[in-house]
mmCIF file of C-alpha atoms in Angstrom:
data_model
loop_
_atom_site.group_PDB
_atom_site.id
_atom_site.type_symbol
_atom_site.label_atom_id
_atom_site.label_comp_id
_atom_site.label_asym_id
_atom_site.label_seq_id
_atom_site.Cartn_x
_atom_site.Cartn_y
_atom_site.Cartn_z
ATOM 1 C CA UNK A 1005 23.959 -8.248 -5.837
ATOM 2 C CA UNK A 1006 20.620 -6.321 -6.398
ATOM 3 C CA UNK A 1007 18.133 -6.113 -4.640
ATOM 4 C CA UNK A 1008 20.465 -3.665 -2.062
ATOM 5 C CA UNK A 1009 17.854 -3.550 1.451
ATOM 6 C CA UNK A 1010 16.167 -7.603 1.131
ATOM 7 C CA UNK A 1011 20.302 -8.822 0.578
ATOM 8 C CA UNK A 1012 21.676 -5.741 3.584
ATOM 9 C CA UNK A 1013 23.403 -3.797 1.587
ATOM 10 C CA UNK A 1014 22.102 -1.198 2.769
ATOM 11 C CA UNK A 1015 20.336 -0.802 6.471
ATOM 12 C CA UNK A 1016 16.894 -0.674 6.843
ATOM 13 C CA UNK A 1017 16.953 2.950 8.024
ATOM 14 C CA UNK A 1018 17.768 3.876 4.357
ATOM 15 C CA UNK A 1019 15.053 1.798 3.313
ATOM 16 C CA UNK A 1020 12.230 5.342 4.767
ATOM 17 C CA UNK A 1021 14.282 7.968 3.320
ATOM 18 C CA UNK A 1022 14.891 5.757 -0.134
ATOM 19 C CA UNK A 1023 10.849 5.704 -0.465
ATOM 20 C CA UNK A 1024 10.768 9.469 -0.380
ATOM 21 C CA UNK A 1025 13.140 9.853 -2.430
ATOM 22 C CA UNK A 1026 11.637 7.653 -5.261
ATOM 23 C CA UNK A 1027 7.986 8.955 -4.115
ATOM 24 C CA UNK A 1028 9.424 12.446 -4.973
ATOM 25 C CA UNK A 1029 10.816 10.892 -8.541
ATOM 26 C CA UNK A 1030 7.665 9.590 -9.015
ATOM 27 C CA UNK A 1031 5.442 12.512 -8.271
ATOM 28 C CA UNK A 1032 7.460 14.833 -10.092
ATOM 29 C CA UNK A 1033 7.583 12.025 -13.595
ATOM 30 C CA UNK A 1034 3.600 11.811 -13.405
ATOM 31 C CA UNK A 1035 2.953 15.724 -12.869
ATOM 32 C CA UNK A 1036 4.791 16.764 -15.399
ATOM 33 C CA UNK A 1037 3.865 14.141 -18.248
ATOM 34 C CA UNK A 1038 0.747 15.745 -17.595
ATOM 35 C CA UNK A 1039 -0.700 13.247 -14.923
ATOM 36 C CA UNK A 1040 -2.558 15.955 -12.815
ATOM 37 C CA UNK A 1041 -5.181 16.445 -15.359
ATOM 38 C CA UNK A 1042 -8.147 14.367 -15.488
ATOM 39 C CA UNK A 1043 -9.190 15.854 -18.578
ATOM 40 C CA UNK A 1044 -5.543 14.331 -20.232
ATOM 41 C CA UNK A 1045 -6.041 11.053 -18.849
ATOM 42 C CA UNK A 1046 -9.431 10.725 -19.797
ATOM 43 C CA UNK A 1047 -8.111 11.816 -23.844
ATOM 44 C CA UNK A 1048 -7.204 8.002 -24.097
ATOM 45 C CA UNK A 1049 -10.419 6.776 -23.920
ATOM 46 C CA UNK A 1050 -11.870 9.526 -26.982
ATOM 47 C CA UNK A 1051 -8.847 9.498 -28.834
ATOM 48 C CA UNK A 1052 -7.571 13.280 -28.432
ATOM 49 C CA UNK A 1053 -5.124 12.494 -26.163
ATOM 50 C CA UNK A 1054 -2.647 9.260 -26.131
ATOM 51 C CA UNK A 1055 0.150 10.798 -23.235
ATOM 52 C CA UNK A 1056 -1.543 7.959 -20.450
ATOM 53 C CA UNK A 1057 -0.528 4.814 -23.721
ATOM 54 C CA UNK A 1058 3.074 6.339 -24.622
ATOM 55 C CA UNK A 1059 3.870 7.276 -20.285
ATOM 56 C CA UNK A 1060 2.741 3.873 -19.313
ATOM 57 C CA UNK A 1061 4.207 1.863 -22.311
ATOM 58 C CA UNK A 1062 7.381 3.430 -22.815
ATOM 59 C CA UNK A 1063 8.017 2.864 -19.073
ATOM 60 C CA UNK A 1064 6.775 -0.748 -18.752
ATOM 61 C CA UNK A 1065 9.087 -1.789 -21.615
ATOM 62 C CA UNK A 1066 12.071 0.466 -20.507
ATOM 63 C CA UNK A 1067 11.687 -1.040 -17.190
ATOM 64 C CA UNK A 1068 11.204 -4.846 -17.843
ATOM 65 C CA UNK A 1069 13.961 -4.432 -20.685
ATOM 66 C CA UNK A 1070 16.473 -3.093 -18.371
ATOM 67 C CA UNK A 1071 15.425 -5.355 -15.461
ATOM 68 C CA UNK A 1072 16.272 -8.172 -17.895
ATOM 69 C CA UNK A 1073 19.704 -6.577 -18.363
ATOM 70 C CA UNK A 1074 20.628 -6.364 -14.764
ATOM 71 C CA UNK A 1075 19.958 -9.757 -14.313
ATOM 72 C CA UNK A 1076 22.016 -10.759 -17.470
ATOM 73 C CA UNK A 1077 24.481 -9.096 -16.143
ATOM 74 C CA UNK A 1078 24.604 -10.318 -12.814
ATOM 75 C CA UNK A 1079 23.507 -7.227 -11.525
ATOM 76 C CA UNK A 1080 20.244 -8.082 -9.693
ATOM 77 C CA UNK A 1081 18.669 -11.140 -9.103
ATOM 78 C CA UNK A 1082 15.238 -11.232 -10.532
ATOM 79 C CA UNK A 1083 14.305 -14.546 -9.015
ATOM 80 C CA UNK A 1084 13.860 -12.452 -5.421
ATOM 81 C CA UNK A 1085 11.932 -9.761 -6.865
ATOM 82 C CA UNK A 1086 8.523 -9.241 -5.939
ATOM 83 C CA UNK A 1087 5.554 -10.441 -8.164
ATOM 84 C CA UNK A 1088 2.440 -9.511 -8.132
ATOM 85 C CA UNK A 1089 0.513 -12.670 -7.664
ATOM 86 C CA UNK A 1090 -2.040 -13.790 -9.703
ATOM 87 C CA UNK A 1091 -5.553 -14.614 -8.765
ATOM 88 C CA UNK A 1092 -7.563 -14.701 -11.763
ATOM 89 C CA UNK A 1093 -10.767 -13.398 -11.185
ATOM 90 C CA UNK A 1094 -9.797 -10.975 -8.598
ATOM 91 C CA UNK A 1095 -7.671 -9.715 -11.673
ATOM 92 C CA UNK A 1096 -10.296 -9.701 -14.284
ATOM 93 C CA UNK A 1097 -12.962 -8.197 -11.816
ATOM 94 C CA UNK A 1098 -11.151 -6.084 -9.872
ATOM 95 C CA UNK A 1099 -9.678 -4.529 -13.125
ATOM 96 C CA UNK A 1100 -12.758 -4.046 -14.640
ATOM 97 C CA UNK A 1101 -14.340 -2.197 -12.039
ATOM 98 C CA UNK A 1102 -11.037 0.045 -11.529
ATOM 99 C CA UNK A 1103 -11.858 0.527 -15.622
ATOM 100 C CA UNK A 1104 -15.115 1.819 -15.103
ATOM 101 C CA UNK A 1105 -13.756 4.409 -11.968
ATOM 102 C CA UNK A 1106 -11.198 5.538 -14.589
ATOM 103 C CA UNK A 1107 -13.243 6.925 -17.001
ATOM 104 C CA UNK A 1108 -15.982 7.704 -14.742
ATOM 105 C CA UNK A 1109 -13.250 9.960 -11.852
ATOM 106 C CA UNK A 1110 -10.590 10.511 -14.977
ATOM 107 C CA UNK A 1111 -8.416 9.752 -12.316
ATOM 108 C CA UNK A 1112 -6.077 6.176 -11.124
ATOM 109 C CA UNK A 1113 -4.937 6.558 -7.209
ATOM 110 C CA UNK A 1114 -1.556 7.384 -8.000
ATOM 111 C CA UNK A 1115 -2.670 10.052 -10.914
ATOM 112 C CA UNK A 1116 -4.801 11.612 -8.036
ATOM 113 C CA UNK A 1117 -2.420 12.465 -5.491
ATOM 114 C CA UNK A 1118 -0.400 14.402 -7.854
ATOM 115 C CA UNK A 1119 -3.700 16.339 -8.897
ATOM 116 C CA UNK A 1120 -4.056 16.347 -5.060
ATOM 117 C CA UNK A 1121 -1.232 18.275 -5.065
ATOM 118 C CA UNK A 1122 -1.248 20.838 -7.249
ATOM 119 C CA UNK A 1123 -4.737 21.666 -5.738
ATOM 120 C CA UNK A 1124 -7.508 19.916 -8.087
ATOM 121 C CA UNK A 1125 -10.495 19.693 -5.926
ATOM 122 C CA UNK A 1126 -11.978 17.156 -8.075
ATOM 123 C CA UNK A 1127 -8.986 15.008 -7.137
ATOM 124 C CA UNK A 1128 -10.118 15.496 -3.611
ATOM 125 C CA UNK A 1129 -13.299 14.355 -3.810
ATOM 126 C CA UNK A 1130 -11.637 11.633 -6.140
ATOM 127 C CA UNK A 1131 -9.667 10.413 -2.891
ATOM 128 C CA UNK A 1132 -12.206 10.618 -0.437
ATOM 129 C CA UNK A 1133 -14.350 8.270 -3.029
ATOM 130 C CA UNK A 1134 -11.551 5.737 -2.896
ATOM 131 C CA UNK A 1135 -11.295 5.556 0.746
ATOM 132 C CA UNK A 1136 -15.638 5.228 0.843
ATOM 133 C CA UNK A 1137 -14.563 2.241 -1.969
ATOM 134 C CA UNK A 1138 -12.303 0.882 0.402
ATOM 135 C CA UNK A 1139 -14.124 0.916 3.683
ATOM 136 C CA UNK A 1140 -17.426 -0.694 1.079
ATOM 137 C CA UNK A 1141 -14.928 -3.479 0.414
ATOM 138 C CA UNK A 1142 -13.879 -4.056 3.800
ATOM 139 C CA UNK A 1143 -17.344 -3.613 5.489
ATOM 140 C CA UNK A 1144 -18.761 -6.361 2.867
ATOM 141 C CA UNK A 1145 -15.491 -8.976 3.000
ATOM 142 C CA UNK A 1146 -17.278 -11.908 3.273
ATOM 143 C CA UNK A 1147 -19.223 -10.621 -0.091
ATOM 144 C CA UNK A 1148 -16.105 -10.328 -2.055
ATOM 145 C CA UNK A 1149 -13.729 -13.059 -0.169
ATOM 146 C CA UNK A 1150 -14.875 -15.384 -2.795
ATOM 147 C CA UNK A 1151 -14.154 -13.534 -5.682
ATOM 148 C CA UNK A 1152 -10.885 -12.179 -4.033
ATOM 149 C CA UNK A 1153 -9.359 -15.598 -3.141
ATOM 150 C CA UNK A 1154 -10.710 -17.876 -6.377
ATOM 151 C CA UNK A 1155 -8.318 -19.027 -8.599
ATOM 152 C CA UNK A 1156 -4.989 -18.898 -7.222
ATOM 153 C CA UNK A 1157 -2.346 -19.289 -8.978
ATOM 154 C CA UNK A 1158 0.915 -17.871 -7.077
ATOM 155 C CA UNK A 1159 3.032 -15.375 -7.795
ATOM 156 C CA UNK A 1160 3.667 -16.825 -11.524
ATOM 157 C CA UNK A 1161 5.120 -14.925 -14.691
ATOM 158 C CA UNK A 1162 3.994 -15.069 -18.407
ATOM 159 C CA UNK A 1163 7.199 -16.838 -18.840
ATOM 160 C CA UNK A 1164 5.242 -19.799 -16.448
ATOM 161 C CA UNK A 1165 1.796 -19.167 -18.336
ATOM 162 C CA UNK A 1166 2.544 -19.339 -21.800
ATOM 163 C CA UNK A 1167 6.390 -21.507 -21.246
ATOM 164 C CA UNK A 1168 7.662 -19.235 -23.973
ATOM 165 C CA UNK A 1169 11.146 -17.823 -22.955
ATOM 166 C CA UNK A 1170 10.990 -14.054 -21.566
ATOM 167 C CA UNK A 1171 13.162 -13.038 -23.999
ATOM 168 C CA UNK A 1172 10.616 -13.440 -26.792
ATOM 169 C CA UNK A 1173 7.515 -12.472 -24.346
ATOM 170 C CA UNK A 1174 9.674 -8.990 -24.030
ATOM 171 C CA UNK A 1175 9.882 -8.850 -27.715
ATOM 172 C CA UNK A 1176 6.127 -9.388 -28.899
ATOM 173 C CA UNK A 1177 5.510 -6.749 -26.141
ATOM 174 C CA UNK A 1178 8.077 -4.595 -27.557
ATOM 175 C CA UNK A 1179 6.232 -4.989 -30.956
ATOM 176 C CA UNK A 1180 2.668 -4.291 -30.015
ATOM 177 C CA UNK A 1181 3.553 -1.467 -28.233
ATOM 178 C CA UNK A 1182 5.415 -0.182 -31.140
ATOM 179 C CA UNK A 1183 2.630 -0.759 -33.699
ATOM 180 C CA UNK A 1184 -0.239 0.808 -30.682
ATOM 181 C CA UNK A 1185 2.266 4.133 -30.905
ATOM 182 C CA UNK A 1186 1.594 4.710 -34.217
ATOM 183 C CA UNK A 1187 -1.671 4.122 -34.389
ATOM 184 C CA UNK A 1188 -2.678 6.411 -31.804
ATOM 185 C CA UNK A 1189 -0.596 8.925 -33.697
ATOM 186 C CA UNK A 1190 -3.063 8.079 -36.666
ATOM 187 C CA UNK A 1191 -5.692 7.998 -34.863
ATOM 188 C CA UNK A 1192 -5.096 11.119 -32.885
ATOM 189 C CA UNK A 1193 -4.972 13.431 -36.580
ATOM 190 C CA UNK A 1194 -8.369 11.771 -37.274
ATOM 191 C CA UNK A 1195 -10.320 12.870 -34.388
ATOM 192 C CA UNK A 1196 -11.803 16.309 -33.626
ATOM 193 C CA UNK A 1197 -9.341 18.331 -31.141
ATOM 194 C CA UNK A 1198 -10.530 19.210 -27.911
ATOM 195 C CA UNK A 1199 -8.830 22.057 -25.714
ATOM 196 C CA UNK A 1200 -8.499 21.594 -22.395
ATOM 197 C CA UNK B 269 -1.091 32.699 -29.030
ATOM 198 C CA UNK B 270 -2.239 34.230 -25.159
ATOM 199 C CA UNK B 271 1.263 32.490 -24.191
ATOM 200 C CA UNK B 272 0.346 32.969 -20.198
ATOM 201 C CA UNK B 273 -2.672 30.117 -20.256
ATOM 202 C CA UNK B 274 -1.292 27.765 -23.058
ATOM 203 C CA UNK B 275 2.206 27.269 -20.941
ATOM 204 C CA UNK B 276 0.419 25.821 -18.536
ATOM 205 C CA UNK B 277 -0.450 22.842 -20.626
ATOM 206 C CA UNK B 278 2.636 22.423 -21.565
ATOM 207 C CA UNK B 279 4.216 18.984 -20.485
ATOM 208 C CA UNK B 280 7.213 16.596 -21.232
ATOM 209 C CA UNK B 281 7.202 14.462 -24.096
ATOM 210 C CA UNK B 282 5.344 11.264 -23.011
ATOM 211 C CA UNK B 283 7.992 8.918 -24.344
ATOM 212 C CA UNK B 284 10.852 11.164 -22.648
ATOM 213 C CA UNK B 285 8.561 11.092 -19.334
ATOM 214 C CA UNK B 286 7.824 7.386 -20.210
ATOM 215 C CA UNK B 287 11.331 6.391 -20.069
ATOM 216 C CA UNK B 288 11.877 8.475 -17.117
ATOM 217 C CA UNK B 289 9.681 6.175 -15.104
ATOM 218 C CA UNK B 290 10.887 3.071 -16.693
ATOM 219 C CA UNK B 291 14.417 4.169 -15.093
ATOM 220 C CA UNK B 292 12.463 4.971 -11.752
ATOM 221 C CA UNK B 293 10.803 1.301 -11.372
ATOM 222 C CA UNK B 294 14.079 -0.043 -11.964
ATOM 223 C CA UNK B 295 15.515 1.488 -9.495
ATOM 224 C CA UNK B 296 12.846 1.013 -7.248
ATOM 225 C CA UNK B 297 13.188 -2.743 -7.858
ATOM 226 C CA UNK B 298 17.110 -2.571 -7.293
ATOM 227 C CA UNK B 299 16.922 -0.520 -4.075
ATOM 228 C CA UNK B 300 13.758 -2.218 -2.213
ATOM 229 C CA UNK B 301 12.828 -5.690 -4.674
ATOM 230 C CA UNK B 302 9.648 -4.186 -5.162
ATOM 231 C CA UNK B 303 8.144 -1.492 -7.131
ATOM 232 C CA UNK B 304 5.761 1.393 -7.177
ATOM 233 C CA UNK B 305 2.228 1.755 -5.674
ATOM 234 C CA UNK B 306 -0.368 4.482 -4.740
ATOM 235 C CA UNK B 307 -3.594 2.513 -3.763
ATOM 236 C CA UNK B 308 -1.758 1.280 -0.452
ATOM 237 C CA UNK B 309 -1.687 4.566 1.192
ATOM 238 C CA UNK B 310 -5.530 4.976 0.806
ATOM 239 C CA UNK B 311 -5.888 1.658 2.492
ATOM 240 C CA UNK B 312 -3.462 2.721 5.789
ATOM 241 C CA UNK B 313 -5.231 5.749 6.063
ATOM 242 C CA UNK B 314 -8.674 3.867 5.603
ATOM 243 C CA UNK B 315 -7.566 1.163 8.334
ATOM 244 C CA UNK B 316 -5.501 4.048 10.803
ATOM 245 C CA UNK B 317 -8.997 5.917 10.983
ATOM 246 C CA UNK B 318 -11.223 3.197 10.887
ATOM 247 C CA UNK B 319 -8.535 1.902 13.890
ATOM 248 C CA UNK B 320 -8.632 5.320 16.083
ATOM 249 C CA UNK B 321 -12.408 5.080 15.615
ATOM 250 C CA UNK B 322 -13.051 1.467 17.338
ATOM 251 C CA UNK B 323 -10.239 -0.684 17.523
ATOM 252 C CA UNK B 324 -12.256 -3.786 18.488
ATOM 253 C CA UNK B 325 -13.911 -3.574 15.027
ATOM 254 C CA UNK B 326 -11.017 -3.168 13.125
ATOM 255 C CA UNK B 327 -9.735 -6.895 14.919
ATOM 256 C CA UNK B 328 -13.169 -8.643 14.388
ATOM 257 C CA UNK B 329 -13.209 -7.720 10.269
ATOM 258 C CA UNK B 330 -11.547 -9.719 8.412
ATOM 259 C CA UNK B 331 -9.806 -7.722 5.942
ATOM 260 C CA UNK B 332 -8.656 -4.767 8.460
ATOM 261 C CA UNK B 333 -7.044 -7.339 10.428
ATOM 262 C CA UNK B 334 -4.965 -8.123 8.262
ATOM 263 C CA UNK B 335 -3.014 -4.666 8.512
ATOM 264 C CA UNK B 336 -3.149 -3.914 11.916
ATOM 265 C CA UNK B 337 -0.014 -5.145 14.538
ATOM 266 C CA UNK B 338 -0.400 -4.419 18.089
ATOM 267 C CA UNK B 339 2.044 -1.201 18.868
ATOM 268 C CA UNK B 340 2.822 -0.290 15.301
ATOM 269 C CA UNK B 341 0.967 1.904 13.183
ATOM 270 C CA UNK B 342 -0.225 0.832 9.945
ATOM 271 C CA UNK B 343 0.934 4.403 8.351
ATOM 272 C CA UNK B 344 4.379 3.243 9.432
ATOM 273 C CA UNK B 345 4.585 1.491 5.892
ATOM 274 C CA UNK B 346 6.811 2.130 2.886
ATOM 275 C CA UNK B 347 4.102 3.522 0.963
ATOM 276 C CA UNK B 348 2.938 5.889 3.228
ATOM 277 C CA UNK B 349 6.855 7.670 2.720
ATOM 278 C CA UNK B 350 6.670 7.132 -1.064
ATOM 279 C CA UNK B 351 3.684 9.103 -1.189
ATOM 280 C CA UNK B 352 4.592 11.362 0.806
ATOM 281 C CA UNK B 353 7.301 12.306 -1.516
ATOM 282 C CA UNK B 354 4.818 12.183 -4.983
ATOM 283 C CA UNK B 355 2.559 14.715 -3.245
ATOM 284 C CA UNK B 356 6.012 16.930 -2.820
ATOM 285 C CA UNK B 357 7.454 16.108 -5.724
ATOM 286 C CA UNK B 358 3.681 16.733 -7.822
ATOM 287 C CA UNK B 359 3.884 20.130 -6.359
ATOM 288 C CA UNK B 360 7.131 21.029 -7.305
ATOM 289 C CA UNK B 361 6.171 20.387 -10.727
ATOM 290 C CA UNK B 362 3.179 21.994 -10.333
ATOM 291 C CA UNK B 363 5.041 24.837 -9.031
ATOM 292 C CA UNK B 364 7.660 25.089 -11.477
ATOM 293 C CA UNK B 365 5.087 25.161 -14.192
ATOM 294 C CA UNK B 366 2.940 27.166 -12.691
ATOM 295 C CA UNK B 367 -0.067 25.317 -12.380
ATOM 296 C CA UNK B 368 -0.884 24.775 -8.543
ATOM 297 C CA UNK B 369 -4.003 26.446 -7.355
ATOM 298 C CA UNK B 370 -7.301 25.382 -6.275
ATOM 299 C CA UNK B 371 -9.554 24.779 -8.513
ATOM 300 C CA UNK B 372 -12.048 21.773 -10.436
ATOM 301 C CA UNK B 373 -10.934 20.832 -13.657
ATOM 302 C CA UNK B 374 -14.086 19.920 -15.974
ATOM 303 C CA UNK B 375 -15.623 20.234 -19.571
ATOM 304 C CA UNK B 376 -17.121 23.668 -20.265
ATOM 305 C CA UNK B 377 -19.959 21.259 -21.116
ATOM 306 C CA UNK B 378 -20.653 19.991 -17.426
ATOM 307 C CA UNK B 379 -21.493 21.593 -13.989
ATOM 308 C CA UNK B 380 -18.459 21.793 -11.342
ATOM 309 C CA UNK B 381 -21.348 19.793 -9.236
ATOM 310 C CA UNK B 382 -21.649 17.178 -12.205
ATOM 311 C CA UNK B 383 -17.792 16.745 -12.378
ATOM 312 C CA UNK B 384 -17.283 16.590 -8.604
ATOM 313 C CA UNK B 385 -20.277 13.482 -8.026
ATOM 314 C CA UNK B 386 -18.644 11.590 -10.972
ATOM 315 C CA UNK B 387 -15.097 11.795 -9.672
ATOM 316 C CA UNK B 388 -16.568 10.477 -6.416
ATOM 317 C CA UNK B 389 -18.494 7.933 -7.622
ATOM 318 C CA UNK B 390 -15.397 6.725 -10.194
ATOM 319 C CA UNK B 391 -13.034 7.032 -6.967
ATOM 320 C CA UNK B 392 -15.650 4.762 -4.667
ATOM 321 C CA UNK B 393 -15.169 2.020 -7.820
ATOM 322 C CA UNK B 394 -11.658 2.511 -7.887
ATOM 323 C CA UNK B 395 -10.944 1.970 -4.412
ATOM 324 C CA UNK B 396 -13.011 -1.159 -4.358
ATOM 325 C CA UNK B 397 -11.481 -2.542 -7.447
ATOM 326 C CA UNK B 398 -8.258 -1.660 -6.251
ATOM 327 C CA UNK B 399 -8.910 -3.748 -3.199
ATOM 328 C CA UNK B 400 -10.212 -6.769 -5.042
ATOM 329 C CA UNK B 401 -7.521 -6.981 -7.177
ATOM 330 C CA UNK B 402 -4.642 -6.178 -4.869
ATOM 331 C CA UNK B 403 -3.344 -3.208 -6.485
ATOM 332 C CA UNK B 404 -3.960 -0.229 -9.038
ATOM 333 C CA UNK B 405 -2.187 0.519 -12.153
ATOM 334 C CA UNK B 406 0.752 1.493 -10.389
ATOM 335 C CA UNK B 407 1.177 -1.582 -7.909
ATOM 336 C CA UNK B 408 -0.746 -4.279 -9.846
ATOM 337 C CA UNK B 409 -0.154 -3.099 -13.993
ATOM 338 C CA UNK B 410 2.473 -0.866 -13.870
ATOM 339 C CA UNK B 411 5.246 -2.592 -11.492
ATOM 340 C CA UNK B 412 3.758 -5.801 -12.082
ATOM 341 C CA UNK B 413 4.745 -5.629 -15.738
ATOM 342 C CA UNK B 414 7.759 -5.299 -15.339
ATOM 343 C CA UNK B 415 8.577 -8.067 -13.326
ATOM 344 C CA UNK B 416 6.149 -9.927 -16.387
ATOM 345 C CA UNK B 417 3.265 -10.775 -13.812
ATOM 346 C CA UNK B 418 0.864 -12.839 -15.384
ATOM 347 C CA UNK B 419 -1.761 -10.655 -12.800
ATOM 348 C CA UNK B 420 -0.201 -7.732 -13.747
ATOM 349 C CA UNK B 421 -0.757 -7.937 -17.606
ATOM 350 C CA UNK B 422 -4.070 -9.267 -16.892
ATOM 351 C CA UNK B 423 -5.260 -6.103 -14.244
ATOM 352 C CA UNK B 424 -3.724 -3.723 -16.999
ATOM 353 C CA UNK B 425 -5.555 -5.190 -19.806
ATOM 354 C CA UNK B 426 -9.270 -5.363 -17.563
ATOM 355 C CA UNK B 427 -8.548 -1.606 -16.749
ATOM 356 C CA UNK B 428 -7.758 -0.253 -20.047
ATOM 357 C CA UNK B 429 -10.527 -2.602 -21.708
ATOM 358 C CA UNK B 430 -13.464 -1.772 -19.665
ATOM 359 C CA UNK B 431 -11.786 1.882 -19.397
ATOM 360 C CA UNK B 432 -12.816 1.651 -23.653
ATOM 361 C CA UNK B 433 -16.076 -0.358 -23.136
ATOM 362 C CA UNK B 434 -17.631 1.684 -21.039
ATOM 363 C CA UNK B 435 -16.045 4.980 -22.257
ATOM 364 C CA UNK B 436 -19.020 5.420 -24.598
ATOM 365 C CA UNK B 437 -21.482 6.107 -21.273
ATOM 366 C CA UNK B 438 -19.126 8.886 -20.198
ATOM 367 C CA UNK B 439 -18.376 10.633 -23.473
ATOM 368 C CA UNK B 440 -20.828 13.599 -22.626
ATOM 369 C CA UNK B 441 -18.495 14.604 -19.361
ATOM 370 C CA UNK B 442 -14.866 14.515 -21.427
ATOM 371 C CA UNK B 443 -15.955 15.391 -24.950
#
């Protein structure tokens, strides 16, 4: 039956007031897992801080576990879900670079609005540096269309790249999640505290 | 303990605020077939200014075109709403915790001036790697995991790895 708005049951109208609604969710979630704070984030990277692992683990496997479920079930049909496609280098690239503005800013775009929020002014200046990014990669296109278009290779799933069924994909995730957990908990004991 | 400035640190359990927004993609997924994103509404705004500024330029370039259809405004987008409702619902949290007020957040070890040019400069390669790989870790990692995009695993694992990699040449503004 699922997804409700793409199969209509519900009208499009619903479709505004549904994003606020799970913007709010969302907001709320990041801000108070601790989100807003640069300083946080950035603990992942030095080891005195794993909240960005546990947040963004817990709630890929919670979310790609249950989705499974549903569409057990009958619930929701996972064939007309969206996914991301993949292009490979865009991927690697693009990634990498977005690695180097996380540790650099301490921020990701969706971490920042929330610090936006609350009033950090380095999250400000955080924004305005992703909109400069994003005019730089518009402005130079033709630079970047190569990168951003090579490789192609639709809008597959690890179940298509490795042919191993998703029920054991979910599973090895499951696992190295589980054994990443406790290391950062043995990791965290190890290295020198810092107060923030 | 000075109770008054320590409370303010205090957050949720990450696995309790983990499986929180596990519950929230799924739903997002259920309601709309999609999931999350934040990058997008930096890219409306980006093309709605660049748009009100000279709208013959934004037709001639090639990647503004893209988002741009004649009477309809490219904040008139699904994640221009969503984010409209994680700034609100950021600042209830903030408010509920008391932690909203203007300020910059940075080691006692750096300069507010230091802190503010490197969150610029890591927001300028944000934005452009967010553009070159079609998404953030929200849109691209996050929501893309959990539909088991190959792209998705990939993006997350190129963020977090060079995140580490290059984490070495930043130590002196987090620790």
């Amino acid at each position: 039956m699922g997804p409700l708005i793409p199969n209509g049951f519900l009208s499009y109208e619903w479709n505004i007031i549904i994003a606020v609604l799970i913007g709010l969710a969302f907001g709320f979630i990041l801000e108070a897992s601790g989100f807003s704070s640069s300083r946080k984030l950035a603990g992942l990277f030095y080891g005195y801080d794993f909240a960005v692992l546990k947040v963004f683990f817990t709630a890929a496997l919670v979310s790609v576990i249950g989705l499974s479920y549903m569409d057990y079930l009958g619930w929701i049909d996972m064939t007309q879900l969206y996914v991301h496609p993949t292009y490979l280098w865009a991927a690697i690239i693009g990634g990498a670079i977005m690695g180097i503005g996380f540790v650099a800013g301490g921020f990701c775009p969706g971490t920042s609005i929330c610090a936006v929020a609350i009033g950090k002014l380095d999250a400000w200046v955080y924004v305005v540096g992703i909109m400069i990014g994003i005019v730089i990669f518009s402005e130079s296109f033709g630079t970047f269309e190569s990168i951003y278009n090579d490789i192609h290779l639709g809008n597959i799933t690890l179940v298509d790249s490795l042919g191993i069924p998703a029920s054991w994909i979910i599973l090895s995730v499951t696992a190295l999640a589980l054994i990443a957990f406790f290391i950062s908990d043995v990791v965290r004991k190890r290295v020198k505290k810092v107060f923030y | 303990m000075n109770s008054d400035k320590n409370n303010r640190h205090v957050y949720w359990n990450p696995y309790f605020g983990g499986f929180l927004l596990g519950l929230l993609i799924i739903f997002t997924f259920y309601m709309t077939g999609r999931g999350l994103g934040a990058s997008g509404v930096m890219k409306s705004s980006v093309v709605t200014v660049v748009d009100q500024v000279s709208h013959e330029h934004t037709l001639n370039n090639a990647y503004y075109s893209r988002f741009v259809e004649e009477g309809q405004s490219p904040m008139n987008n699904w994640l221009v709403f969503e984010t409209l409702g994680v700034l609100a619902g950021a600042f209830l949290s903030g408010s509920l915790a008391g932690r909203i007020g203007f300020r910059v957040q940075h080691s006692p070890k750096i300069t507010v001036k230091r802190r503010l040019v490197f969150a610029l400069l890591g927001g300028v390669l944000f934005g452009l790697g967010a553009q070159i790989a079609r998404g953030c870790t929200s849109g691209a990692a996050l929501s893309g995991m959990a539909v088991l995009s190959t792209g998705g695993f990939i993006t997350m694992i190129a963020i977090f790895g060079s995140a580490f990699l290059f984490a070495y040449f930043f130590r002196k503004n987090w620790i």
